[in-house]
Tab-separated table of C-alpha atoms and ligand atoms in Angstrom:
chain	number	residue	atom	x	y	z
A	1	MET	CA	-28.235	11.328	-4.624
A	2	PRO	CA	-26.352	12.907	-7.483
A	3	SER	CA	-26.294	16.388	-5.966
A	4	SER	CA	-24.766	15.419	-2.612
A	5	THR	CA	-21.021	15.455	-2.207
A	6	PRO	CA	-19.501	12.563	-0.278
A	7	ALA	CA	-18.631	13.058	3.375
A	8	ALA	CA	-15.344	11.281	2.797
A	9	VAL	CA	-13.276	10.255	-0.199
A	10	LEU	CA	-10.875	7.332	-0.307
A	11	THR	CA	-8.344	7.629	-3.117
A	12	VAL	CA	-6.339	4.581	-4.163
A	13	ASP	CA	-3.367	5.081	-6.466
A	14	LEU	CA	-3.086	2.047	-8.748
A	15	SER	CA	0.197	3.264	-10.227
A	16	ALA	CA	1.722	3.385	-6.728
A	17	ILE	CA	0.564	-0.198	-6.158
A	18	ALA	CA	2.144	-1.233	-9.480
A	19	ALA	CA	5.369	0.534	-8.442
A	20	ASN	CA	5.344	-1.328	-5.109
A	21	TYR	CA	4.847	-4.599	-6.971
A	22	ARG	CA	7.868	-3.869	-9.166
A	23	LEU	CA	10.005	-2.956	-6.141
A	24	LEU	CA	9.077	-6.180	-4.344
A	25	ARG	CA	9.702	-8.241	-7.469
A	26	LYS	CA	13.133	-6.683	-7.846
A	27	ARG	CA	13.905	-7.311	-4.203
A	28	ALA	CA	12.789	-10.946	-4.575
A	29	GLY	CA	15.458	-11.517	-7.233
A	30	LYS	CA	14.912	-14.804	-9.044
A	31	ALA	CA	11.827	-15.715	-7.035
A	32	GLU	CA	8.402	-15.141	-8.536
A	33	CYS	CA	6.441	-12.365	-6.828
A	34	ALA	CA	2.785	-13.163	-6.130
A	35	GLY	CA	0.159	-10.717	-4.847
A	36	VAL	CA	-1.893	-11.366	-1.707
A	37	VAL	CA	-5.330	-9.838	-2.250
A	38	LYS	CA	-7.327	-11.486	0.541
A	39	ALA	CA	-9.973	-9.476	2.424
A	40	ASP	CA	-10.818	-7.503	-0.726
A	41	ALA	CA	-7.163	-6.566	-1.266
A	42	TYR	CA	-6.813	-5.460	2.353
A	43	GLY	CA	-9.955	-3.370	2.069
A	44	LEU	CA	-8.846	-1.438	-1.012
A	45	GLY	CA	-10.882	-3.331	-3.630
A	46	ALA	CA	-9.701	-6.593	-5.204
A	47	ALA	CA	-11.786	-5.970	-8.333
A	48	GLU	CA	-9.649	-2.909	-9.130
A	49	LEU	CA	-6.334	-3.925	-7.586
A	50	GLY	CA	-6.254	-7.490	-8.964
A	51	PRO	CA	-6.286	-6.357	-12.600
A	52	ALA	CA	-3.819	-3.534	-11.805
A	53	LEU	CA	-1.395	-6.056	-10.320
A	54	ALA	CA	-1.896	-8.363	-13.305
A	55	ARG	CA	-1.000	-5.460	-15.611
A	56	ALA	CA	2.161	-4.943	-13.553
A	57	GLY	CA	3.111	-8.547	-14.307
A	58	CYS	CA	1.688	-10.435	-11.342
A	59	LEU	CA	0.562	-13.943	-12.303
A	60	SER	CA	-0.131	-15.638	-8.950
A	61	PHE	CA	-2.701	-14.358	-6.463
A	62	PHE	CA	-3.588	-15.435	-2.942
A	63	VAL	CA	-6.935	-15.044	-1.188
A	64	ALA	CA	-8.113	-16.415	2.158
A	65	GLN	CA	-11.599	-17.624	1.242
A	66	LEU	CA	-13.049	-19.624	-1.600
A	67	CYS	CA	-15.699	-16.966	-2.324
A	68	GLU	CA	-12.967	-14.334	-2.588
A	69	GLY	CA	-11.253	-16.542	-5.138
A	70	ALA	CA	-14.420	-16.988	-7.167
A	71	ALA	CA	-14.994	-13.211	-7.246
A	72	LEU	CA	-11.384	-12.588	-8.243
A	73	ARG	CA	-11.636	-15.127	-11.063
A	74	ARG	CA	-14.233	-12.856	-12.725
A	75	VAL	CA	-11.859	-9.897	-12.978
A	76	LEU	CA	-8.435	-11.416	-13.649
A	77	PRO	CA	-6.914	-12.464	-16.969
A	78	LYS	CA	-7.524	-16.117	-17.792
A	79	ALA	CA	-3.928	-17.158	-17.193
A	80	ALA	CA	-3.892	-15.861	-13.593
A	81	LEU	CA	-3.414	-18.456	-10.856
A	82	ILE	CA	-5.517	-18.033	-7.720
A	83	TYR	CA	-4.616	-19.831	-4.495
A	84	VAL	CA	-7.029	-20.125	-1.575
A	85	LEU	CA	-5.198	-20.133	1.763
A	86	ASN	CA	-7.999	-21.329	4.038
A	87	GLY	CA	-7.872	-24.812	2.596
A	88	LEU	CA	-10.263	-27.380	1.202
A	89	MET	CA	-13.467	-28.169	3.039
A	90	GLU	CA	-15.908	-30.958	2.269
A	91	GLN	CA	-18.375	-29.973	-0.507
A	92	GLU	CA	-15.980	-27.379	-1.968
A	93	ARG	CA	-14.072	-29.510	-4.448
A	94	GLY	CA	-16.429	-28.874	-7.346
A	95	VAL	CA	-16.246	-25.116	-6.846
A	96	TYR	CA	-12.452	-25.226	-6.932
A	97	GLU	CA	-12.572	-27.119	-10.193
A	98	ALA	CA	-15.330	-25.063	-11.813
A	99	GLU	CA	-13.728	-21.710	-10.912
A	100	ARG	CA	-10.194	-22.919	-11.664
A	101	LEU	CA	-9.023	-22.076	-8.151
A	102	THR	CA	-6.141	-23.821	-6.443
A	103	PRO	CA	-6.542	-25.028	-2.863
A	104	VAL	CA	-3.740	-24.685	-0.351
A	105	LEU	CA	-3.963	-28.036	1.468
A	106	ASN	CA	-3.517	-27.549	5.204
A	107	ASP	CA	-3.838	-31.056	6.656
A	108	LEU	CA	-3.727	-34.710	5.649
A	109	GLY	CA	-7.520	-34.882	5.439
A	110	GLN	CA	-7.463	-32.146	2.798
A	111	VAL	CA	-4.643	-33.948	0.949
A	112	GLU	CA	-6.721	-37.113	0.884
A	113	ARG	CA	-9.830	-35.217	-0.228
A	114	TRP	CA	-8.038	-33.600	-3.162
A	115	SER	CA	-6.139	-36.740	-4.147
A	116	GLU	CA	-9.356	-38.731	-4.235
A	117	PHE	CA	-11.029	-36.006	-6.314
A	118	CYS	CA	-8.143	-35.881	-8.815
A	119	ARG	CA	-8.222	-39.653	-9.231
A	120	ALA	CA	-12.006	-39.619	-9.671
A	121	ARG	CA	-11.643	-36.896	-12.311
A	122	GLY	CA	-8.922	-38.895	-14.035
A	123	ARG	CA	-6.613	-35.901	-14.315
A	124	PRO	CA	-4.157	-34.092	-12.058
A	125	LEU	CA	-5.490	-30.897	-10.496
A	126	ALA	CA	-3.238	-28.214	-9.044
A	127	ALA	CA	-2.771	-27.736	-5.302
A	128	ALA	CA	-0.265	-26.186	-2.927
A	129	LEU	CA	0.749	-27.729	0.382
A	130	HIS	CA	1.130	-25.707	3.579
A	131	ILE	CA	3.570	-27.023	6.187
A	132	ASP	CA	3.456	-25.536	9.672
A	133	THR	CA	6.992	-24.686	10.753
A	134	GLY	CA	6.196	-23.117	14.103
A	135	MET	CA	3.409	-20.596	13.742
A	136	ASN	CA	0.763	-23.107	14.841
A	137	ARG	CA	-1.988	-21.563	12.782
A	138	LEU	CA	-2.472	-23.322	9.436
A	139	GLY	CA	-0.594	-26.126	7.719
A	140	LEU	CA	0.427	-29.724	8.369
A	141	PRO	CA	1.739	-30.153	11.907
A	142	PRO	CA	5.000	-32.132	12.335
A	143	ASP	CA	3.349	-35.513	12.914
A	144	GLU	CA	1.299	-35.178	9.721
A	145	LEU	CA	4.412	-34.146	7.803
A	146	ASP	CA	6.114	-37.315	9.101
A	147	ARG	CA	3.261	-39.460	7.839
A	148	LEU	CA	3.223	-37.744	4.457
A	149	ALA	CA	6.998	-38.118	4.110
A	150	GLN	CA	6.700	-41.831	4.863
A	151	GLU	CA	3.707	-42.306	2.574
A	152	PRO	CA	4.235	-39.998	-0.426
A	153	GLN	CA	1.539	-41.921	-2.338
A	154	ARG	CA	-0.938	-39.842	-0.329
A	155	LEU	CA	-0.256	-37.132	-2.934
A	156	ALA	CA	-1.193	-39.457	-5.807
A	157	GLY	CA	-3.033	-37.692	-8.607
A	158	ILE	CA	-2.336	-34.197	-7.252
A	159	ASP	CA	-0.454	-31.700	-9.386
A	160	LEU	CA	1.570	-30.301	-6.492
A	161	GLU	CA	2.723	-26.830	-7.538
A	162	PHE	CA	4.601	-25.718	-4.456
A	163	VAL	CA	5.111	-26.266	-0.751
A	164	MET	CA	4.710	-23.237	1.468
A	165	SER	CA	5.031	-22.129	5.059
A	166	HIS	CA	4.497	-18.814	6.839
A	167	LEU	CA	6.820	-16.863	9.139
A	168	ALA	CA	5.503	-15.643	12.478
A	169	CYS	CA	8.109	-12.922	13.146
A	170	ALA	CA	9.465	-11.788	9.774
A	171	ASP	CA	8.946	-8.136	10.767
A	172	GLU	CA	11.584	-8.654	13.486
A	173	PRO	CA	14.617	-9.709	11.428
A	174	ALA	CA	16.653	-10.692	14.488
A	175	HIS	CA	13.928	-12.836	16.027
A	176	PRO	CA	15.281	-16.386	16.577
A	177	LEU	CA	12.041	-17.965	15.323
A	178	ASN	CA	12.878	-16.822	11.755
A	179	ARG	CA	15.933	-19.057	11.515
A	180	LYS	CA	14.201	-21.849	13.371
A	181	GLN	CA	11.342	-21.796	10.865
A	182	LEU	CA	13.787	-21.581	7.946
A	183	ILE	CA	15.579	-24.705	9.174
A	184	ALA	CA	12.307	-26.560	9.754
A	185	PHE	CA	11.085	-25.552	6.284
A	186	ARG	CA	14.281	-26.711	4.571
A	187	SER	CA	14.109	-30.018	6.376
A	188	ALA	CA	10.451	-30.470	5.372
A	189	LEU	CA	11.274	-29.730	1.728
A	190	LYS	CA	13.942	-32.445	1.718
A	191	ARG	CA	11.340	-34.993	2.743
A	192	LEU	CA	8.723	-34.027	0.143
A	193	PRO	CA	8.586	-34.309	-3.651
A	194	PRO	CA	10.892	-31.788	-5.361
A	195	VAL	CA	8.552	-28.879	-6.143
A	196	ARG	CA	8.769	-25.106	-5.813
A	197	ALA	CA	8.797	-23.556	-2.348
A	198	SER	CA	7.418	-20.367	-0.768
A	199	LEU	CA	8.066	-18.902	2.678
A	200	ALA	CA	8.189	-15.089	2.578
A	201	ALA	CA	5.360	-12.545	2.880
A	202	SER	CA	5.997	-8.759	2.806
A	203	SER	CA	8.582	-8.573	5.590
A	204	GLY	CA	10.163	-11.844	4.478
A	205	VAL	CA	10.968	-10.264	1.107
A	206	PHE	CA	13.348	-7.976	3.044
A	207	LEU	CA	15.031	-10.844	4.877
A	208	PRO	CA	18.161	-12.423	3.325
A	209	ARG	CA	17.845	-14.199	-0.031
A	210	GLU	CA	17.736	-17.639	1.595
A	211	PHE	CA	14.206	-16.824	2.816
A	212	HIS	CA	12.882	-16.169	-0.705
A	213	PHE	CA	12.872	-19.663	-2.250
A	214	ASP	CA	10.872	-19.731	-5.525
A	215	LEU	CA	7.807	-17.631	-4.755
A	216	VAL	CA	7.237	-14.700	-2.383
A	217	ARG	CA	3.769	-13.685	-1.175
A	218	PRO	CA	3.633	-9.993	-0.195
A	219	GLY	CA	0.367	-8.359	0.799
A	220	VAL	CA	0.562	-5.276	3.000
A	221	ALA	CA	3.745	-3.907	1.377
A	222	LEU	CA	1.938	-3.747	-1.982
A	223	TYR	CA	-0.531	-1.379	-0.364
A	224	GLY	CA	2.124	0.822	1.252
A	225	GLY	CA	2.399	-0.693	4.736
A	226	ASN	CA	5.929	-0.633	6.088
A	227	PRO	CA	7.440	-4.137	5.910
A	228	LEU	CA	10.364	-2.903	8.049
A	229	PRO	CA	8.866	-1.571	11.298
A	230	GLY	CA	11.214	0.906	12.952
A	231	ALA	CA	13.113	1.604	9.712
A	232	PRO	CA	12.256	3.987	6.845
A	233	ASN	CA	9.423	2.638	4.699
A	234	PRO	CA	10.675	1.617	1.238
A	235	MET	CA	7.129	1.361	-0.142
A	236	ALA	CA	5.088	4.109	-1.828
A	237	GLN	CA	1.915	5.294	-0.117
A	238	THR	CA	-1.104	4.141	-2.088
A	239	VAL	CA	-4.049	5.457	-0.075
A	240	GLN	CA	-5.473	8.850	0.791
A	241	LEU	CA	-8.502	9.512	2.934
A	242	HIS	CA	-10.122	12.933	3.073
A	243	GLY	CA	-13.076	13.828	5.288
A	244	LYS	CA	-15.367	16.767	4.704
A	245	ILE	CA	-15.762	19.572	7.231
A	246	LEU	CA	-19.480	19.777	8.043
A	247	GLN	CA	-19.408	22.593	10.565
A	248	VAL	CA	-16.911	24.917	12.250
A	249	ARG	CA	-17.284	26.549	15.677
A	250	ASP	CA	-15.294	28.588	18.173
A	251	VAL	CA	-15.050	27.222	21.698
A	252	ASP	CA	-14.002	29.013	24.856
A	253	ARG	CA	-11.503	28.049	27.482
A	254	GLY	CA	-13.072	25.514	29.870
A	255	GLU	CA	-15.549	24.065	27.354
A	256	THR	CA	-15.494	20.397	26.357
A	257	VAL	CA	-16.181	18.498	23.149
A	258	GLY	CA	-17.951	15.266	22.260
A	259	TYR	CA	-19.326	12.271	24.153
A	260	GLY	CA	-18.084	11.913	27.683
A	261	ALA	CA	-16.633	15.437	27.562
A	262	THR	CA	-13.203	13.811	27.413
A	263	HIS	CA	-11.366	16.861	26.119
A	264	ARG	CA	-11.441	20.197	27.924
A	265	PHE	CA	-10.028	23.266	26.185
A	266	ALA	CA	-7.308	25.163	28.039
A	267	ARG	CA	-7.752	28.172	25.750
A	268	PRO	CA	-10.149	29.353	23.034
A	269	ARG	CA	-9.976	27.136	19.944
A	270	ARG	CA	-11.594	26.673	16.557
A	271	ILE	CA	-13.121	23.223	16.091
A	272	ALA	CA	-14.201	21.529	12.858
A	273	THR	CA	-16.635	18.615	12.777
A	274	VAL	CA	-15.727	16.107	10.050
A	275	GLY	CA	-18.042	13.469	8.532
A	276	VAL	CA	-16.024	10.348	9.349
A	277	GLY	CA	-16.498	8.091	12.369
A	278	TYR	CA	-16.002	4.636	13.731
A	279	ALA	CA	-18.786	3.298	11.492
A	280	ASP	CA	-16.340	4.071	8.684
A	281	GLY	CA	-13.551	2.120	10.342
A	282	PHE	CA	-12.022	5.274	11.754
A	283	LEU	CA	-11.175	3.512	14.981
A	284	ARG	CA	-12.540	4.799	18.260
A	285	SER	CA	-9.110	4.278	19.785
A	286	LEU	CA	-8.052	7.394	17.837
A	287	SER	CA	-10.130	9.498	20.257
A	288	ASN	CA	-7.923	12.337	21.579
A	289	ARG	CA	-4.935	10.688	19.877
A	290	GLY	CA	-5.175	10.853	16.118
A	291	CYS	CA	-4.462	13.857	13.955
A	292	ALA	CA	-5.769	15.290	10.691
A	293	VAL	CA	-4.071	17.818	8.435
A	294	LEU	CA	-5.696	20.947	7.027
A	295	GLY	CA	-3.922	23.418	4.780
A	296	GLY	CA	-0.607	21.830	5.747
A	297	ALA	CA	-1.271	22.418	9.469
A	298	PRO	CA	-1.850	19.648	12.006
A	299	ALA	CA	-5.458	19.397	13.183
A	300	PRO	CA	-5.455	17.089	16.217
A	301	ILE	CA	-8.506	14.964	16.948
A	302	VAL	CA	-10.110	16.338	20.106
A	303	GLY	CA	-12.707	14.395	22.017
A	304	ARG	CA	-14.080	10.974	21.209
A	305	VAL	CA	-14.500	9.539	17.757
A	306	SER	CA	-18.253	9.033	17.379
A	307	MET	CA	-20.142	6.845	14.922
A	308	ASP	CA	-20.290	9.290	12.026
A	309	LEU	CA	-18.194	12.213	13.181
A	310	ILE	CA	-14.888	13.375	14.543
A	311	THR	CA	-13.960	16.781	15.896
A	312	VAL	CA	-10.581	18.278	15.046
A	313	ASP	CA	-8.807	21.387	16.292
A	314	VAL	CA	-8.236	23.534	13.200
A	315	SER	CA	-6.922	26.603	15.058
A	316	ALA	CA	-3.541	26.288	13.312
A	317	ALA	CA	-5.037	26.243	9.807
A	318	PRO	CA	-5.738	29.433	7.823
A	319	GLU	CA	-9.275	30.620	8.537
A	320	THR	CA	-10.087	30.726	4.820
A	321	ILE	CA	-9.550	26.978	4.638
A	322	ALA	CA	-11.124	25.979	7.955
A	323	GLN	CA	-14.588	26.160	6.415
A	324	PRO	CA	-17.521	23.811	5.843
A	325	GLY	CA	-17.093	21.868	2.603
A	326	GLU	CA	-13.300	21.783	2.800
A	327	MET	CA	-11.623	18.394	3.131
A	328	VAL	CA	-9.175	17.421	5.877
A	329	GLU	CA	-6.496	14.820	5.238
A	330	LEU	CA	-6.863	11.776	7.489
A	331	ILE	CA	-4.543	9.511	5.515
A	332	GLY	CA	-2.213	10.900	2.881
A	333	PRO	CA	1.181	12.436	2.256
A	334	HIS	CA	1.430	13.859	5.800
A	335	ARG	CA	-0.314	10.953	7.543
A	336	THR	CA	0.717	7.432	6.549
A	337	ILE	CA	-1.311	4.328	7.352
A	338	ASP	CA	1.509	3.384	9.722
A	339	ASP	CA	1.206	6.741	11.558
A	340	VAL	CA	-2.522	6.222	11.984
A	341	ALA	CA	-1.993	2.603	13.061
A	342	GLU	CA	0.504	3.634	15.707
A	343	GLU	CA	-1.844	6.276	17.135
A	344	ALA	CA	-4.711	3.787	17.128
A	345	GLY	CA	-2.586	1.176	18.881
A	346	THR	CA	-2.830	-1.262	15.978
A	347	VAL	CA	-1.147	-2.221	12.700
A	348	ALA	CA	-1.541	-0.848	9.177
A	349	TYR	CA	-3.301	-4.103	8.226
A	350	GLU	CA	-6.203	-3.269	10.511
A	351	ILE	CA	-6.395	0.366	9.399
A	352	LEU	CA	-6.648	-0.766	5.761
A	353	THR	CA	-9.100	-3.617	6.252
A	354	SER	CA	-11.339	-1.382	8.387
A	355	LEU	CA	-11.754	1.285	5.688
A	356	GLY	CA	-15.473	1.780	5.516
A	357	PRO	CA	-18.134	1.080	2.921
A	358	ARG	CA	-19.459	4.660	3.058
A	359	TYR	CA	-16.370	6.238	1.569
A	360	ALA	CA	-16.616	7.397	-2.016
A	361	ARG	CA	-13.810	5.442	-3.645
A	362	ARG	CA	-11.656	6.913	-6.384
A	363	TYR	CA	-9.077	4.877	-8.238
A	364	ILE	CA	-6.369	6.926	-9.877
A	365	GLY	CA	-3.263	6.020	-11.835
A	366	ALA	CA	-4.856	3.358	-14.051
A	367	PRO	CA	-3.862	3.389	-17.714
A	368	GLY	CA	-6.083	5.930	-19.478
A	369	ASN	CA	-7.325	7.213	-16.114
A	370	GLU	CA	-4.391	9.363	-15.015
B	401	PLP	C1	-1.746	-12.696	4.739
B	401	PLP	C2	-0.713	-13.657	4.294
B	401	PLP	C3	0.356	-13.244	3.490
B	401	PLP	C4	0.639	-11.781	3.207
B	401	PLP	O1	1.128	-11.196	4.394
B	401	PLP	P1	1.674	-9.681	4.426
B	401	PLP	O2	2.302	-9.572	5.762
B	401	PLP	O3	0.495	-8.805	4.263
B	401	PLP	O4	2.640	-9.547	3.315
B	401	PLP	C5	1.204	-14.203	2.980
B	401	PLP	N1	1.036	-15.519	3.279
B	401	PLP	C6	0.031	-15.945	4.077
B	401	PLP	C7	-0.082	-17.388	4.374
B	401	PLP	C8	-0.854	-15.040	4.617
B	401	PLP	O5	-1.832	-15.466	5.423
């Protein structure tokens, strides 16, 4: 449909993502800074963002799923290292080897599986080891760590690159679990072969140096999410979302708008209908809560978010701009992903990973594409 203009445009600034990478790397000091690009780079497009991060100097990448790793392998420079967090299932070993992906081993069964494979191949193959230090999600639980510490030959044949763990409360610097996990991690490292170590994700990069170890693994901060909730965001915004006005109407005092008639107007208003809805990941919880911006003026969302549409009150915007075809800002300089997340009662992670497949996506800030 070459003649139709998109109902919504998602703009991703690759130079802002590169700048965020450099800021995190600086903050990480001597530690290497990896890039977490799971879930299609938090919904922004791993095929574009992976290479942009590689150009910014990122060498190590993390994904959640094996298929994400295989897709990323196609677009990254040959030297890039790709780690798969979800671990090593039966039947997957050959794919890891063929795609040159590195499994993060999460239990003793996976350690045994990889060790056996390495010995059968007659050469060491890279792996990382995840130790659970209190999050109780992925990684070797304490009893398995004990057994591994007592029987280090279980790692025979494996090229163990680093040992990692994950913090549950890094976004609350004063939370006692941070120190507890740090102590548990240090004690685990002492009992394992001397390899590199990794503990910090985005918020952990902003914890004291002792949390950084040799490799940090930021995700959301690369994409502009605030790693320091409650404090000013040190990261650059990377995303803008603009929705097209499809129709504009004047409503009288006492009228309502949208499904369920959940908003009643106390005085005459001008309403614009915009072509973005919950099918695009514009969460229904933003009904009567979220806000757009038009011509620099706030345009609050009135009524329910429906599947393909929202209705916004554009009475404060100049009439020349409140017109069909004009674009309202839903995410952008006036409306950060953290603002939207707060109004939706969620976190920036969910706002990003919900961004819909119907948006026309524009990548700006790439070399030669300024
Ligand atoms: C998702 C994830 C990260 C990145 O987390 P952010 O909070 O987005 O920086 C790092 N490590 C692990 C194990 C993860 O699952």
